[in-house]
Each structure stands twice: as structure tokens, then as C-alpha cells.
């Protein structure tokens, strides 16, 4: 199975990607995480990407597409794309590159969330500096404040999670990424999940939706 996750920042895509990957035995390819790793490693690509990340703007398509295609080629056949595609040209490039490899997207799962809820959620977000596991001080706190449950690493607030940058990221989502809902709907691949429910419930609904897809039954209303 090959999935695309869509939804505004704050909808919990990163967290759900990990849950779904565990449940379905898929690999997660998260472009934001890859960019942040390249920035931390101070690679050439990281230096190009940093100013876009800090401003909440999209990294240019040519850089991003090449990076994702490389990750697909290196990994297993089943994957979840988190944070990609984010523009119509990226979605078209993905479709083309997969077709060249005899593959296609199985579904685009869109997490639906109100903008103000998204901003409130992100303000509470913390990420493990070592293994990137995401937390939220209100909705999904670690067992020990400031410490990662998985690896014991320190939890930090990302620079792009300041309110001003979050609002810019939401505006970019509405402008550039929301048109992808239509792109995947036209192909019969779009499935929507309400992301305002508690985390575990969102996962269950997403799994149900994907099972229905496998069984060939119609999407739940
Ligand atoms: P994320 O963690 O998915 O919210 O991504 C963080 C930042 O990485 C975004 O605000 C962009 O600057 C950059 N980024 C991630 N994915 C993409 C993409 N598909 N296209 C362009 N820029 C991206």
C-alpha cells in the first residue's frame, strides 16, 4: 500500500503516519523530517532548505521532488508520504515517477481540522531532538516532562512552530496544498478523516477507511 497524507499543519499527520506505519507495516517518508535532518547535518541541501523552513515557506519543487524520489527508490515498496506532495506539480511528478516504476498511490488520506484548533495544537507541540518523536504538552504529553519516552532525548519546540510562522504555514497550505484534495478526489483516491477526535480514535478511523479501500467497499460517509 502506498499512501499520501494530507491536512493542515497541526492535524497530527506526523503522529498518525507513525501509528499507521506500525499497524500496516509501511515505511514513513516525511519530507519535513528529512529536511530538518539535512539542516542539522549542515549538508548542501540542508543549507538551501533552512531559510525556507525558518520562514514557513515551501522548499522549491525540484529540490523536494528529487529528495523524495531518492527515498522511494531506497526504501520498501509500501510507504506513507507525510508532507509530500504539497503542490500540484509535486503530485504530478509523483504520479509520473511512480508510473515509471510500475507503481501508483493507493489512497490520499486527508485529515480535516479547523485553523484555530491547528494553531492551538501546534503551540503545545514538542519534538524529540534525537529521534523526532512528536509530543503535545496538552494532548499527548511524554511520561516525564521534557524527556522523550522512546529514546530519552530532550524535547524541544521547533523554530517553525512559533505562532507567526504557523499562520504563514496555514496560509501556504490553503494556497498551495488544499488544491491537492481536488486532484486526488478526481482520481477517486481521496478519503477524509476528522482529525479533531482523540489521537487513537483518528488512527482507528483511518485504519477502517483503508480497510474499506482494500475490500473494495465505498468510503464511509
Ligand atoms: P512539515 O514538518 O511537514 O510541516 O514540514 C516543515 C517544512 O519543511 C515546511 O514548512 C517546508 O518548509 C518544508 N517542506 C516539507 N515538505 C515539503 C514539500 N513537500 N515541499 C516543499 N517544502 C516542504
PDB file of C-alpha atoms and ligand atoms in Angstrom, residues 9 13 30-33 35-36 49 52-61 64 67-68 82-87 90 125 158 160 169, ligand 1:
ATOM      1  CA  UNK A   9      -0.110  21.685   9.968  1.00  0.00           C
ATOM      2  CA  UNK A  13      -0.136  13.861  10.229  1.00  0.00           C
ATOM      3  CA  UNK A  30       8.352  12.515   5.986  1.00  0.00           C
ATOM      4  CA  UNK A  31       9.806  15.363   3.943  1.00  0.00           C
ATOM      5  CA  UNK A  32       9.792  17.833   6.871  1.00  0.00           C
ATOM      6  CA  UNK A  33      11.834  15.356   8.978  1.00  0.00           C
ATOM      7  CA  UNK A  35      14.754  18.461   5.593  1.00  0.00           C
ATOM      8  CA  UNK A  36      15.287  19.071   9.319  1.00  0.00           C
ATOM      9  CA  UNK A  49      16.291  24.291   2.719  1.00  0.00           C
ATOM     10  CA  UNK A  52      12.503  28.183   3.603  1.00  0.00           C
ATOM     11  CA  UNK A  53      11.826  26.119   6.726  1.00  0.00           C
ATOM     12  CA  UNK A  54      12.533  29.048   9.042  1.00  0.00           C
ATOM     13  CA  UNK A  55      10.083  31.246   7.078  1.00  0.00           C
ATOM     14  CA  UNK A  56       7.363  28.591   6.820  1.00  0.00           C
ATOM     15  CA  UNK A  57       7.655  28.674   3.011  1.00  0.00           C
ATOM     16  CA  UNK A  58       7.881  25.685   0.683  1.00  0.00           C
ATOM     17  CA  UNK A  59      11.293  24.427  -0.429  1.00  0.00           C
ATOM     18  CA  UNK A  60      11.473  24.617  -4.281  1.00  0.00           C
ATOM     19  CA  UNK A  61       9.872  21.672  -6.086  1.00  0.00           C
ATOM     20  CA  UNK A  64      11.998  18.383  -2.904  1.00  0.00           C
ATOM     21  CA  UNK A  67      14.821  14.033  -2.493  1.00  0.00           C
ATOM     22  CA  UNK A  68      11.523  12.091  -2.292  1.00  0.00           C
ATOM     23  CA  UNK A  82       3.900  12.607   5.132  1.00  0.00           C
ATOM     24  CA  UNK A  83       4.267  16.194   3.928  1.00  0.00           C
ATOM     25  CA  UNK A  84       4.590  15.342   0.248  1.00  0.00           C
ATOM     26  CA  UNK A  85       3.157  16.217  -2.232  1.00  0.00           C
ATOM     27  CA  UNK A  86       2.363  19.775  -1.205  1.00  0.00           C
ATOM     28  CA  UNK A  87       1.800  21.332  -4.642  1.00  0.00           C
ATOM     29  CA  UNK A  90       4.785  17.725  -6.894  1.00  0.00           C
ATOM     30  CA  UNK A 125       3.977  20.815  20.340  1.00  0.00           C
ATOM     31  CA  UNK A 158      10.780  23.840  16.636  1.00  0.00           C
ATOM     32  CA  UNK A 160       8.796  26.938  12.720  1.00  0.00           C
ATOM     33  CA  UNK A 169       2.255  27.701   7.060  1.00  0.00           C
TER      34      UNK A 169
HETATM   35  P1  LIG B   1       6.437  19.670   7.950  1.00  0.00           P
HETATM   36  O1  LIG B   1       7.208  19.091   9.069  1.00  0.00           O
HETATM   37  O2  LIG B   1       5.861  18.624   7.015  1.00  0.00           O
HETATM   38  O3  LIG B   1       5.379  20.662   8.394  1.00  0.00           O
HETATM   39  O4  LIG B   1       7.470  20.489   7.037  1.00  0.00           O
HETATM   40  C1  LIG B   1       8.248  21.535   7.581  1.00  0.00           C
HETATM   41  C2  LIG B   1       8.776  22.431   6.474  1.00  0.00           C
HETATM   42  O5  LIG B   1       9.571  21.658   5.541  1.00  0.00           O
HETATM   43  C3  LIG B   1       7.716  23.098   5.615  1.00  0.00           C
HETATM   44  O6  LIG B   1       7.189  24.279   6.216  1.00  0.00           O
HETATM   45  C4  LIG B   1       8.522  23.388   4.353  1.00  0.00           C
HETATM   46  O7  LIG B   1       9.387  24.486   4.544  1.00  0.00           O
HETATM   47  C5  LIG B   1       9.387  22.141   4.222  1.00  0.00           C
HETATM   48  N1  LIG B   1       8.717  21.078   3.439  1.00  0.00           N
HETATM   49  C6  LIG B   1       8.298  19.852   3.877  1.00  0.00           C
HETATM   50  N2  LIG B   1       7.714  19.149   2.900  1.00  0.00           N
HETATM   51  C7  LIG B   1       7.771  19.925   1.792  1.00  0.00           C
HETATM   52  C8  LIG B   1       7.316  19.758   0.453  1.00  0.00           C
HETATM   53  N3  LIG B   1       6.672  18.639   0.052  1.00  0.00           N
HETATM   54  N4  LIG B   1       7.550  20.774  -0.425  1.00  0.00           N
HETATM   55  C9  LIG B   1       8.186  21.888  -0.038  1.00  0.00           C
HETATM   56  N5  LIG B   1       8.613  22.123   1.207  1.00  0.00           N
HETATM   57  C10 LIG B   1       8.415  21.164   2.133  1.00  0.00           C
END
